[in-house]
XYZ file of C-alpha atoms in Angstrom:
774
model
C 35.024 9.281 23.472
C 37.548 8.241 26.113
C 37.237 11.655 27.736
C 33.496 11.352 27.875
C 33.800 7.946 29.495
C 36.172 9.187 32.110
C 33.914 12.077 32.982
C 30.562 10.364 33.057
C 31.125 6.619 33.037
C 27.790 6.198 31.260
C 27.203 2.994 29.281
C 25.162 4.693 26.546
C 26.347 7.265 24.072
C 23.874 9.584 22.343
C 24.178 8.994 18.628
C 21.341 11.117 17.235
C 18.668 13.459 18.479
C 16.466 14.262 15.504
C 13.169 16.150 15.193
C 10.183 14.256 13.809
C 7.128 15.562 11.953
C 4.925 13.046 13.742
C 5.188 10.959 16.900
C 6.634 7.426 16.609
C 4.357 4.659 17.891
C 6.203 1.516 16.658
C 9.897 0.946 15.901
C 11.792 -2.204 14.840
C 15.446 -2.687 13.876
C 16.309 -4.799 10.855
C 17.776 -8.141 12.051
C 20.531 -8.146 9.410
C 21.284 -4.511 8.593
C 21.513 -1.152 10.320
C 18.025 -0.167 9.239
C 15.229 1.116 11.440
C 11.570 0.876 10.437
C 9.203 3.204 12.264
C 5.465 3.777 12.232
C 4.219 7.283 12.938
C 0.958 8.315 14.567
C -0.491 9.165 11.143
C 0.233 5.547 10.059
C 3.162 6.057 7.741
C 6.065 3.609 7.503
C 9.476 5.301 7.495
C 12.777 3.513 6.918
C 16.047 5.061 8.148
C 19.653 3.997 8.113
C 21.664 4.021 11.316
C 23.060 7.426 10.338
C 19.466 8.666 10.134
C 19.397 8.854 6.346
C 15.793 8.340 5.300
C 15.448 5.759 2.549
C 11.711 5.781 1.903
C 8.317 6.507 3.373
C 5.030 4.827 2.405
C 1.457 5.137 3.601
C -0.811 2.063 3.377
C -3.867 4.279 3.711
C -5.073 2.404 6.799
C -4.197 2.497 10.475
C -1.031 0.474 11.198
C -1.215 -1.567 14.401
C 1.923 -3.785 14.293
C 5.239 -4.293 12.522
C 7.992 -6.903 12.208
C 10.870 -7.874 9.917
C 11.361 -11.067 7.986
C 14.316 -12.975 9.520
C 16.577 -12.275 6.544
C 15.759 -8.556 6.752
C 14.652 -8.306 3.105
C 10.955 -7.741 3.747
C 8.795 -6.198 6.419
C 5.344 -7.294 7.560
C 2.789 -4.659 8.522
C -0.405 -5.405 10.462
C -3.382 -3.164 9.755
C -6.510 -2.248 11.663
C -8.820 -4.110 9.258
C -7.011 -7.442 9.819
C -4.828 -7.275 6.715
C -1.112 -8.131 6.760
C 0.918 -6.497 4.006
C 4.480 -7.397 3.039
C 6.773 -4.622 1.795
C 10.145 -4.693 0.067
C 13.005 -3.316 2.132
C 14.617 -1.727 -0.930
C 11.824 0.685 -1.813
C 8.797 -0.051 0.361
C 6.734 -1.367 -2.541
C 3.902 -3.746 -1.683
C 4.795 -7.386 -2.347
C 1.786 -9.177 -0.918
C -1.394 -8.410 0.986
C -3.113 -11.162 2.999
C -6.413 -10.918 4.894
C -5.646 -13.299 7.754
C -7.814 -11.649 10.421
C -11.144 -9.872 10.643
C -10.032 -7.339 13.282
C -6.882 -5.351 14.016
C -3.568 -7.252 13.949
C -1.967 -6.125 17.209
C 1.268 -8.148 17.154
C 3.532 -9.911 14.665
C 6.476 -12.284 15.046
C 8.446 -13.782 12.145
C 10.784 -16.624 13.054
C 13.107 -18.771 10.960
C 14.119 -22.378 11.573
C 17.233 -21.993 13.712
C 18.477 -25.604 13.612
C 21.737 -26.065 11.736
C 21.321 -29.736 10.935
C 18.470 -31.966 9.936
C 17.352 -33.608 13.162
C 15.231 -36.275 11.548
C 17.679 -38.903 10.393
C 19.114 -37.086 7.421
C 16.010 -36.703 5.288
C 17.100 -34.616 2.356
C 15.574 -31.214 1.791
C 13.202 -31.057 -1.135
C 14.659 -29.685 -4.351
C 12.447 -27.436 -6.430
C 12.766 -28.858 -9.943
C 10.672 -26.226 -11.721
C 13.713 -24.311 -13.001
C 14.900 -27.445 -14.831
C 11.877 -27.491 -17.117
C 10.634 -23.897 -17.231
C 12.112 -20.437 -17.699
C 11.778 -17.936 -14.839
C 8.201 -17.447 -13.683
C 6.312 -14.630 -15.449
C 5.627 -11.343 -13.737
C 2.326 -9.567 -13.390
C 1.558 -7.630 -16.598
C 1.475 -3.874 -16.303
C -1.975 -2.312 -16.483
C -2.203 0.237 -19.330
C -2.131 3.792 -18.056
C -0.984 2.820 -14.550
C 2.341 4.055 -13.214
C 4.857 1.430 -12.105
C 4.182 0.196 -8.587
C 0.554 1.424 -8.396
C -0.812 -2.047 -9.040
C 0.602 -3.334 -5.770
C 3.263 -5.509 -7.410
C 6.731 -4.789 -8.669
C 7.438 -3.353 -12.087
C 9.035 -5.525 -14.758
C 12.293 -3.591 -14.428
C 12.640 -4.570 -10.777
C 14.021 -7.958 -9.813
C 13.201 -7.846 -6.125
C 9.626 -9.079 -6.532
C 10.755 -12.279 -8.194
C 13.490 -12.800 -5.615
C 11.261 -12.139 -2.617
C 8.142 -13.913 -3.821
C 10.016 -17.038 -4.905
C 10.194 -19.103 -1.743
C 12.295 -21.867 -3.255
C 15.540 -20.383 -1.935
C 14.240 -19.325 1.471
C 14.858 -21.125 4.725
C 11.771 -22.438 6.438
C 10.157 -19.548 8.315
C 6.781 -18.833 9.910
C 4.975 -15.547 10.410
C 2.751 -15.447 13.517
C 0.086 -12.774 13.926
C -2.308 -12.076 16.785
C -5.404 -9.896 16.804
C -7.402 -8.101 19.444
C -10.114 -10.794 19.419
C -7.792 -13.583 20.558
C -6.961 -15.269 17.245
C -3.438 -16.300 16.227
C -2.643 -17.062 12.581
C 0.413 -18.831 11.173
C 1.727 -18.551 7.616
C 4.820 -20.085 6.043
C 7.004 -17.545 4.218
C 4.376 -14.986 5.256
C 2.349 -16.113 2.219
C 0.948 -19.617 2.735
C -1.607 -19.812 5.611
C -0.928 -22.977 7.593
C -2.896 -22.664 10.835
C -5.123 -20.632 13.101
C -6.001 -20.966 16.787
C -8.236 -18.997 19.098
C -7.404 -18.642 22.778
C -10.969 -18.054 23.926
C -11.389 -21.739 24.719
C -8.633 -24.260 25.390
C -7.712 -27.349 27.390
C -4.346 -28.061 28.938
C -2.782 -30.866 26.919
C -0.205 -31.742 29.600
C -2.777 -32.786 32.205
C -4.025 -36.368 32.653
C -7.292 -37.136 30.926
C -9.243 -37.329 34.189
C -7.746 -34.076 35.393
C -7.715 -32.149 32.115
C -8.713 -28.558 32.710
C -10.881 -26.849 30.114
C -10.680 -23.067 30.251
C -11.855 -20.074 28.342
C -10.882 -16.427 28.223
C -13.598 -13.804 28.152
C -12.819 -10.616 26.204
C -9.493 -12.119 25.171
C -7.007 -9.988 23.301
C -3.493 -10.881 22.163
C -0.759 -8.524 23.391
C 2.427 -10.235 22.217
C 3.512 -13.494 20.548
C 7.009 -14.992 20.278
C 7.836 -18.217 18.455
C 10.856 -20.170 19.692
C 13.778 -20.544 17.285
C 13.252 -24.304 17.208
C 9.613 -23.588 16.215
C 8.384 -25.995 18.915
C 6.662 -23.499 21.217
C 4.828 -20.224 20.981
C 4.654 -17.877 23.954
C 1.552 -15.698 24.059
C 0.836 -12.778 26.373
C -2.866 -12.007 26.359
C -5.503 -10.264 28.405
C -8.900 -11.537 29.444
C -10.877 -13.171 32.212
C -9.767 -16.768 32.753
C -12.672 -19.081 33.640
C -13.209 -22.788 33.992
C -15.348 -24.017 31.127
C -17.932 -26.028 33.062
C -20.858 -28.000 31.787
C -23.482 -25.984 33.599
C -24.318 -22.328 33.148
C -22.479 -21.275 36.311
C -18.888 -20.874 35.210
C -16.694 -19.706 38.040
C -13.180 -18.278 37.994
C -10.387 -20.782 38.645
C -9.814 -21.455 42.359
C -12.399 -18.843 43.233
C -10.001 -16.044 42.301
C -10.784 -13.187 39.968
C -8.250 -13.763 37.185
C -9.286 -10.960 34.872
C -5.934 -9.626 33.811
C -2.791 -10.428 31.886
C -1.864 -14.066 31.266
C 0.834 -16.028 29.490
C 0.117 -19.139 27.434
C 2.490 -21.720 26.002
C 1.297 -23.273 22.767
C 2.743 -26.530 21.507
C 3.773 -25.835 17.915
C 6.136 -28.806 17.642
C 4.286 -29.881 14.483
C 6.267 -27.153 12.701
C 9.521 -28.843 13.720
C 8.386 -32.457 13.412
C 6.979 -31.901 9.926
C 9.121 -29.007 8.768
C 10.444 -30.828 5.702
C 6.954 -31.792 4.563
C 5.551 -28.361 5.336
C 8.491 -26.712 3.586
C 7.852 -28.718 0.432
C 4.126 -28.030 0.382
C 4.602 -24.348 1.197
C 7.240 -23.949 -1.514
C 4.832 -25.169 -4.158
C 1.708 -23.556 -2.693
C 3.244 -20.103 -2.196
C 4.609 -20.066 -5.735
C 1.234 -21.241 -7.018
C -0.314 -18.310 -5.148
C 2.110 -15.911 -6.882
C 1.291 -17.400 -10.280
C -2.417 -17.246 -9.517
C -2.006 -13.511 -9.005
C -0.301 -13.338 -12.410
C -3.291 -15.089 -14.020
C -5.817 -12.905 -12.214
C -3.988 -9.720 -13.194
C -3.556 -10.966 -16.776
C -7.287 -11.631 -17.154
C -8.065 -8.238 -15.649
C -5.662 -6.379 -17.953
C -6.879 -8.316 -20.991
C -10.521 -7.622 -20.151
C -9.807 -3.899 -19.805
C -7.837 -3.708 -23.042
C -10.497 -5.493 -25.058
C -13.389 -3.609 -23.429
C -11.746 -0.288 -24.292
C -11.197 -1.427 -27.873
C -14.815 -2.596 -28.258
C -16.024 0.680 -26.744
C -14.119 2.562 -29.472
C -15.580 0.248 -32.153
C -19.194 0.620 -31.034
C -18.777 4.339 -30.428
C -18.164 4.765 -34.165
C -20.286 2.015 -35.702
C -23.418 2.481 -33.582
C -24.050 5.742 -35.408
C -24.990 3.674 -38.505
C -28.075 2.340 -36.721
C -29.172 5.921 -36.000
C -28.712 6.893 -39.656
C -30.784 3.915 -40.828
C -33.629 4.959 -38.506
C -33.366 8.608 -39.601
C -33.751 7.567 -43.251
C -36.850 5.525 -42.463
C -35.348 2.176 -43.451
C -36.425 -1.112 -41.865
C -33.093 -2.910 -41.870
C -30.022 -3.602 -39.741
C -26.399 -2.511 -40.239
C -25.472 -6.107 -41.036
C -28.083 -6.266 -43.814
C -26.921 -2.956 -45.259
C -23.302 -4.121 -45.290
C -24.282 -7.456 -46.861
C -26.168 -5.589 -49.565
C -23.081 -3.482 -50.236
C -20.913 -6.613 -50.323
C -23.275 -8.230 -52.814
C -22.768 -5.405 -55.324
C -26.008 -3.517 -54.796
C -26.184 0.272 -54.851
C -24.935 1.917 -51.703
C -27.841 3.032 -49.526
C -27.888 6.669 -48.343
C -27.289 5.839 -44.661
C -24.293 3.583 -45.479
C -22.871 6.202 -47.875
C -23.237 8.955 -45.296
C -21.728 6.710 -42.607
C -18.686 5.656 -44.627
C -17.914 9.038 -46.217
C -18.941 11.548 -43.565
C -19.318 9.866 -40.146
C -16.483 7.344 -40.306
C -14.138 8.369 -43.076
C -10.797 6.880 -43.996
C -8.949 8.337 -41.002
C -11.615 7.222 -38.534
C -11.691 3.703 -39.974
C -7.931 3.381 -39.741
C -7.991 4.614 -36.141
C -10.695 2.110 -35.125
C -8.859 -0.687 -36.937
C -5.611 0.197 -35.222
C -7.259 0.220 -31.778
C -9.115 -3.093 -32.199
C -6.370 -5.036 -33.950
C -3.737 -3.524 -31.652
C -5.710 -4.656 -28.615
C -5.951 -8.133 -30.098
C -2.180 -8.306 -30.529
C -1.665 -7.002 -26.973
C -3.923 -9.771 -25.687
C -1.955 -12.362 -27.599
C 1.316 -11.090 -26.119
C -0.103 -11.158 -22.576
C -1.264 -14.730 -23.089
C 2.096 -15.857 -24.480
C 4.306 -13.928 -22.025
C 2.246 -14.076 -18.815
C -0.947 -16.114 -18.793
C 0.096 -19.324 -20.548
C 3.508 -19.692 -18.786
C 1.841 -19.127 -15.429
C -0.763 -21.828 -16.100
C 1.902 -24.258 -17.319
C 4.060 -23.780 -14.191
C 1.005 -24.076 -11.948
C 0.167 -27.368 -13.629
C 3.689 -28.631 -12.958
C 3.731 -27.505 -9.334
C 0.333 -28.953 -8.455
C 1.426 -32.133 -10.224
C 4.412 -32.268 -7.866
C 2.048 -31.877 -4.910
C -0.138 -34.631 -6.303
C 2.875 -36.923 -6.339
C 3.723 -35.967 -2.751
C 0.155 -36.662 -1.652
C 0.606 -40.289 -2.659
C 3.362 -40.570 -0.037
C 0.785 -41.029 2.701
C 3.228 -41.961 5.462
C 4.763 -38.474 5.371
C 2.184 -36.142 3.913
C -1.151 -37.452 5.087
C -0.212 -36.323 8.596
C -0.143 -32.672 7.482
C -3.405 -32.957 5.559
C -2.220 -33.189 1.955
C -5.215 -35.010 0.491
C -4.649 -37.114 -2.625
C -8.179 -36.739 -4.006
C -8.281 -32.973 -3.621
C -4.820 -32.441 -5.119
C -5.806 -34.697 -8.045
C -8.910 -32.570 -8.625
C -6.793 -29.399 -8.505
C -4.314 -30.944 -10.954
C -7.129 -31.721 -13.370
C -8.475 -28.182 -13.103
C -5.018 -26.790 -13.882
C -4.873 -29.008 -16.975
C -8.335 -27.917 -18.075
C -7.380 -24.262 -17.634
C -4.381 -24.786 -19.905
C -6.691 -26.238 -22.559
C -9.003 -23.256 -22.122
C -6.076 -20.870 -22.632
C -5.163 -22.579 -25.906
C -8.817 -22.532 -26.917
C -9.046 -18.831 -26.117
C -5.997 -18.145 -28.280
C -7.714 -19.813 -31.246
C -10.868 -17.766 -30.690
C -8.865 -14.550 -30.262
C -6.815 -15.174 -33.415
C -9.981 -15.845 -35.415
C -11.717 -12.724 -34.081
C -8.709 -10.470 -34.758
C -8.381 -11.910 -38.274
C -12.052 -11.278 -39.033
C -11.922 -7.742 -37.669
C -8.838 -7.007 -39.751
C -10.476 -8.469 -42.873
C -13.674 -6.452 -42.251
C -11.738 -3.202 -41.853
C -9.750 -3.942 -45.074
C -13.000 -4.413 -46.990
C -14.561 -1.257 -45.552
C -11.442 0.749 -46.383
C -11.684 -0.376 -50.005
C -15.357 0.616 -50.068
C -14.484 4.074 -48.701
C -11.795 4.493 -51.380
C -14.268 3.557 -54.106
C -16.958 5.914 -52.788
C -14.431 8.742 -52.668
C -13.133 7.824 -56.154
C -9.603 7.194 -54.937
C -7.249 4.448 -56.208
C -7.335 1.330 -54.045
C -4.655 -0.862 -55.597
C -2.350 -0.653 -52.537
C -4.945 -1.927 -50.085
C -4.550 -5.416 -48.583
C -6.862 -8.090 -50.020
C -9.942 -9.226 -48.171
C -12.073 -12.383 -48.048
C -15.785 -11.979 -48.740
C -16.482 -15.187 -46.825
C -14.811 -13.789 -43.682
C -16.787 -10.536 -44.046
C -20.029 -12.543 -44.080
C -18.940 -14.518 -41.008
C -18.006 -11.299 -39.218
C -21.361 -9.658 -39.940
C -23.226 -12.783 -38.872
C -21.347 -13.660 -35.688
C -19.107 -10.799 -34.503
C -20.675 -7.453 -35.421
C -23.021 -7.348 -32.422
C -21.446 -10.152 -30.365
C -18.218 -10.365 -28.369
C -16.886 -13.902 -27.749
C -13.525 -12.558 -26.539
C -15.070 -10.562 -23.708
C -17.374 -13.479 -22.919
C -14.294 -15.639 -22.319
C -12.619 -13.030 -20.104
C -15.356 -11.461 -18.025
C -16.987 -12.983 -14.970
C -20.619 -11.922 -14.839
C -23.201 -12.498 -12.130
C -25.159 -14.675 -14.549
C -23.210 -17.722 -15.694
C -22.469 -17.531 -19.407
C -22.430 -20.963 -20.977
C -20.926 -21.625 -24.374
C -23.137 -23.709 -26.621
C -21.597 -27.045 -27.616
C -23.224 -29.487 -30.002
C -24.518 -32.812 -28.693
C -22.112 -34.883 -30.768
C -19.052 -33.147 -29.276
C -20.331 -33.641 -25.723
C -20.945 -37.325 -26.471
C -17.347 -37.776 -27.663
C -16.010 -36.020 -24.562
C -17.889 -38.393 -22.283
C -16.530 -41.370 -24.193
C -12.959 -40.099 -23.686
C -13.345 -40.416 -19.901
C -13.207 -44.179 -20.353
C -9.760 -43.841 -21.937
C -8.347 -41.597 -19.232
C -9.633 -38.164 -20.205
C -10.771 -35.455 -17.833
C -13.580 -36.598 -15.569
C -15.087 -33.103 -15.873
C -16.680 -33.112 -19.319
C -18.427 -29.751 -19.051
C -15.352 -27.578 -19.465
C -16.084 -26.728 -23.119
C -19.253 -24.982 -21.958
C -17.334 -22.739 -19.571
C -15.470 -19.524 -20.264
C -11.815 -18.904 -19.468
C -12.683 -16.670 -16.504
C -15.114 -19.254 -15.137
C -12.502 -21.996 -15.502
C -9.967 -19.922 -13.588
C -12.538 -19.357 -10.852
C -13.158 -23.098 -10.551
C -9.422 -23.831 -10.437
C -9.008 -21.293 -7.640
C -11.787 -22.953 -5.679
C -10.184 -26.402 -6.054
C -6.815 -25.045 -4.915
C -8.409 -23.351 -1.928
C -10.202 -26.575 -1.037
C -6.999 -28.627 -1.336
C -4.930 -26.232 0.801
C -7.664 -25.820 3.395
C -7.130 -29.392 4.629
C -3.475 -28.837 5.687
C -4.583 -25.554 7.280
C -7.281 -27.329 9.310
C -5.047 -30.295 10.143
C -2.192 -28.164 11.476
C -4.607 -25.901 13.366
C -5.939 -28.885 15.321
C -2.395 -29.927 16.289
C -1.493 -26.543 17.793
C -2.626 -26.885 21.406
C -2.169 -25.030 24.673
C 0.347 -26.711 26.969
C 0.170 -24.425 29.968
C -0.996 -21.025 31.143
C 0.315 -18.609 33.718
C -1.715 -15.709 35.167
C 0.705 -12.767 35.406
C -1.317 -10.149 37.239
C -4.946 -9.040 37.612
C -6.292 -5.885 36.025
C -8.990 -3.952 37.825
C -10.332 -2.183 34.739
C -11.288 -3.723 31.396
C -8.481 -6.171 30.490
C -8.825 -5.489 26.788
C -8.335 -1.752 27.077
C -5.892 -1.663 29.986
C -3.447 -4.358 28.863
C -2.040 -2.230 26.051
C -0.698 0.304 28.596
C 1.537 -2.263 30.335
C 4.953 -2.816 28.678
C 5.697 -6.491 28.040
C 8.502 -8.371 26.344
C 9.278 -11.990 25.409
C 12.625 -13.366 24.314
C 14.492 -16.666 24.105
C 18.073 -16.932 25.331
C 20.426 -19.814 24.691
C 21.999 -21.459 27.710
C 25.352 -22.890 26.703
C 25.559 -24.848 29.940
C 22.848 -27.182 28.767
C 24.433 -30.025 26.845
C 21.340 -31.372 25.176
C 17.826 -30.374 24.367
C 14.616 -32.329 24.214
C 15.497 -33.317 20.657
C 18.799 -34.847 21.840
C 20.980 -32.554 19.780
C 24.019 -30.527 20.733
C 22.087 -27.293 20.276
C 21.991 -25.183 23.473
C 18.698 -25.085 25.288
C 16.425 -22.107 24.727
C 15.234 -20.411 27.912
C 12.291 -18.065 27.713
C 12.222 -14.746 29.543
C 8.999 -12.822 30.083
C 9.219 -9.239 31.342
C 6.312 -6.975 32.243
C 5.422 -3.941 34.292
C 3.025 -4.681 37.150
C 0.289 -2.108 37.798
C 0.319 -0.797 41.355
C -3.258 -1.857 42.080
C -2.620 -5.498 41.119
C -0.703 -6.609 44.223
C -1.074 -5.337 47.741
C 2.063 -3.823 49.300
C 3.886 -4.034 45.963
C 4.367 -0.751 44.141
C 6.257 0.333 41.034
C 7.599 -3.150 40.226
C 8.620 -5.158 37.193
C 8.142 -8.906 36.911
C 10.660 -11.225 35.232
C 9.702 -14.871 34.628
C 11.968 -17.454 33.067
C 11.741 -21.144 32.243
C 7.966 -21.179 31.817
C 8.192 -22.947 28.470
C 10.310 -25.797 29.893
C 8.704 -26.021 33.319
C 7.000 -29.370 32.737
C 10.050 -31.069 31.248
C 12.243 -29.677 34.020
C 9.990 -31.034 36.747
C 10.115 -34.513 35.224
C 13.922 -34.382 35.165
C 14.116 -33.133 38.750
C 15.422 -29.714 37.702
C 14.152 -26.424 39.149
C 10.837 -25.371 37.668
C 9.482 -21.917 36.938
C 11.552 -19.025 38.279
C 10.554 -15.428 38.818
C 11.914 -12.170 40.195
C 10.448 -8.814 41.122
C 12.369 -5.607 40.420
C 11.444 -2.405 42.186
C 11.897 0.728 40.064
C 13.878 3.488 41.803
C 11.866 6.071 43.705
C 10.707 8.975 41.611
C 10.661 6.985 38.357
C 8.170 4.769 36.541
C 8.781 2.282 33.721
C 7.777 3.475 30.249
C 8.961 0.498 28.215
C 11.278 -2.485 28.468
C 12.963 -4.778 25.999
C 14.896 -8.011 26.333
C 18.264 -8.123 24.645
C 20.956 -10.655 23.796
C 23.067 -12.330 26.504
C 20.193 -12.136 28.997
C 20.231 -8.373 29.258
C 17.149 -6.249 29.842
C 16.987 -2.647 28.685
C 14.653 -0.476 30.788
C 13.325 2.977 29.990
C 12.226 5.133 32.942
C 10.485 8.473 33.189
C 10.828 10.736 36.174
C 7.584 11.103 38.093
C 6.607 14.769 38.253
C 3.581 16.406 39.809
C 3.557 19.284 37.348
C 2.232 18.676 33.852
C 4.142 21.705 32.569
C 7.532 20.377 33.629
C 9.058 18.102 30.967
C 10.885 16.015 33.571
C 13.916 13.789 33.093
C 14.355 10.169 32.077
C 16.920 7.435 32.177
C 17.849 4.238 30.405
C 19.172 1.228 32.324
C 20.627 -2.203 31.480
C 20.056 -5.057 33.920
C 21.804 -8.428 33.651
C 18.995 -10.973 33.896
C 21.336 -13.781 34.977
C 22.265 -11.771 38.103
C 18.704 -11.302 39.289
C 17.550 -13.081 42.487
C 15.203 -15.552 40.829
C 12.962 -17.554 43.133
C 11.860 -21.051 42.144
C 8.082 -21.459 42.077
C 6.601 -24.953 41.975
C 3.173 -25.363 40.432
C 1.949 -28.946 40.737
C -1.459 -28.058 39.314
C -2.477 -25.478 36.744
C -3.530 -23.069 39.462
C -3.192 -19.322 39.822
C 0.162 -17.805 40.606
C 0.289 -15.182 43.340
C 2.841 -12.491 42.666
C 2.691 -11.342 46.269
C 4.608 -14.506 47.248
C 7.732 -12.794 45.871
C 7.317 -9.518 47.691
C 9.817 -10.578 50.360
C 12.541 -11.130 47.754
C 12.109 -7.943 45.734
C 15.298 -6.567 44.192
C 15.517 -2.792 44.442
C 17.208 -1.254 41.433
C 19.782 1.391 42.339
C 20.877 4.089 39.968
C 24.466 3.930 41.165
C 24.712 0.130 40.882
C 23.402 -0.370 37.337
C 24.375 0.782 33.875
C 22.362 3.975 33.632
C 22.168 6.910 31.249
C 20.297 10.071 32.252
C 18.210 11.794 29.574
C 17.084 15.425 29.840
C 13.669 14.669 28.297
C 10.564 12.815 29.271
C 10.209 9.886 26.898
C 7.465 7.599 25.668
C 7.377 4.176 24.005
C 8.538 2.632 21.751
C 11.900 1.365 22.909
C 13.701 -0.732 20.292
C 17.066 -2.466 20.608
C 19.230 -3.959 17.895
C 21.673 -6.826 18.106
C 23.337 -6.011 14.789
C 25.358 -3.096 16.171
C 25.872 -3.265 19.907
C 22.749 -1.896 21.551
C 21.029 0.671 19.403
C 18.071 2.154 21.246
C 15.461 4.443 19.797
C 12.559 6.127 21.474
C 10.601 9.322 21.079
C 10.618 12.401 23.273
C 8.165 15.114 22.287
C 8.363 14.286 18.559
C 12.096 13.699 18.658
C 13.929 10.478 17.883
C 16.725 9.698 20.332
C 19.224 7.026 19.281
C 21.745 5.642 21.787
C 24.399 2.963 21.427
C 26.248 0.985 24.063
C 29.756 2.409 24.096
C 31.787 -0.744 24.667
C 29.877 -2.668 21.983
C 30.316 0.188 19.558
C 34.105 0.143 20.105
C 34.191 -3.556 19.339
C 32.172 -3.021 16.181
C 34.499 -0.216 15.099
C 37.565 -2.411 15.663
C 36.055 -5.140 13.498
C 35.348 -2.655 10.717
């Protein structure tokens, strides 16, 4: 390596050059490990180690439009074209969660964790999840019969990662931000609990005086990139669209008479996430675990319904032939009447004799009995191992939230409504009663089926003149009840299945009267639950939970407001289609020179850097340039303190090259990827990779007293011309395309694709340091 350095002096060392079956379109390094997640053009997710060992590959079956890692590196979020966000396990790629946050394609994702080391709010203690004190570990989703492990979308019982990843109790407070191509931004805590949504089509600048507040809207808005600050107080958004004043009349004109259809940057005030992080953490802990347990209940009901339906199909497949035999023999009776006649000691009728001896037989009867009674036992196990524990823990968790809702000073501000959480708590209690009620019904039905099959088996033995002393005893009374109530009815399936027509269970008037009297003594205010099925009760509980959690979602959404906007550059063509071709990057660097932040802590101040390639037609007399803007997030606070405001710099790409992609890196470094401009389409051309120190750039202070447009051409006199011989540059004998991805876990690890090849480079001096540490 030393010889190579002496000969070339290049800052990057080629680590791998590997062929690929399909072109890479997205690449992201794991924040904690040397793992690289890539998305191919055929929408497959591939995970590689740093040594290019492939760990797994999965295909969601839909077009993948975005990708990002959870801050701890244990899960990966994938945005899909239909607006769905799916969470996958880093160990094996299995699906952990799927959330439909958007209605259109999710074009960007950003997952940020609370970066503060201390509690900045006077030492309020972090909430302790007490569920483990009173309950065993939460139940898993039951496995569907006949389905291979992992096909259900959740982890198999032999895998512990689902429980670890889905249980948010041990996670630090983190927020997943997602933006779509229609201008909507969604926020979810732990990537599971939706906590807010904003749309950038219409906004007002919150930092302006009331009489000078500017209301704006973006036509054809589309999100390009989002980046949440580590203190969770601000969100930077790069978006495209036509920025217009939102006037009262029909004639809306562009701001300051300028055509501002192009790329813009917005700063959203998300300080509610920091100010109320303890409260939000507590609510999200309970709500996200409730969501997991709700999935357990839903899957349990689905598996139970399938098991019982299959068993009843087997029963009717055999016993329905008796009705055909009765008709063929010209009798005017029902199977129940024929069986009752046989039970009463009368002579066996020809159709019953033929059915028991020829159609059913001893072997057939035993098989049907095994299927039905076995299904009943399976249902009981699912209830005891999955359904009932899940309902009990849900009741405890929503009870905790109900207690928190009474602390109005802290939790009313985030929308935790006492009335709605009380209603949800009651519904959870009613569902638990319905589960116990279902168990009684199921036990009775299974007992009556078993008794009926025992009696029939004895009848078959007698008809075939075989000894029947070893057969289990039966109860004639239970046989009569079975023939009267269960032979052609199915109360178990009625409890489990949601039908389009509401199925009400008949309850006598006296029972309903007693239920209403119990309300006076503190019983459930909802007295109609005995008339509802288990599936219907679960549906009502889900609705109450959704209603209770919708209020915090709406409350937080209203508190996320736009603080400022900055037009970056105009786009001559359609902003929505053209913006995706311009590389952009957002990052936050810590400035150690700053002693305090706005929160008066010793944490270093975060400075935002926005980098973007400027199209040649955007600015007159400015060609082949990159724009770097810093301090936009803190511009207003800086102006009040008398500090320099927004700063910007223009970088001119060397002649003969054009920027393919760029990425901000730690310690205010910017990694640039250039392609050589060639006139011939047949020539592959050359490329290069360059590192620029952002702190050394000639930034120019730009004062903006009003939220007006920003003219990039004002900086054309202070353009910095990048020189190949003056920067850290590595030449590449290929033409390259995006994506460019850098990793902070192992020096600079860069990956990009060149004609279906993955090229991985590392920064030599950083790699030496990493090797010394190892």
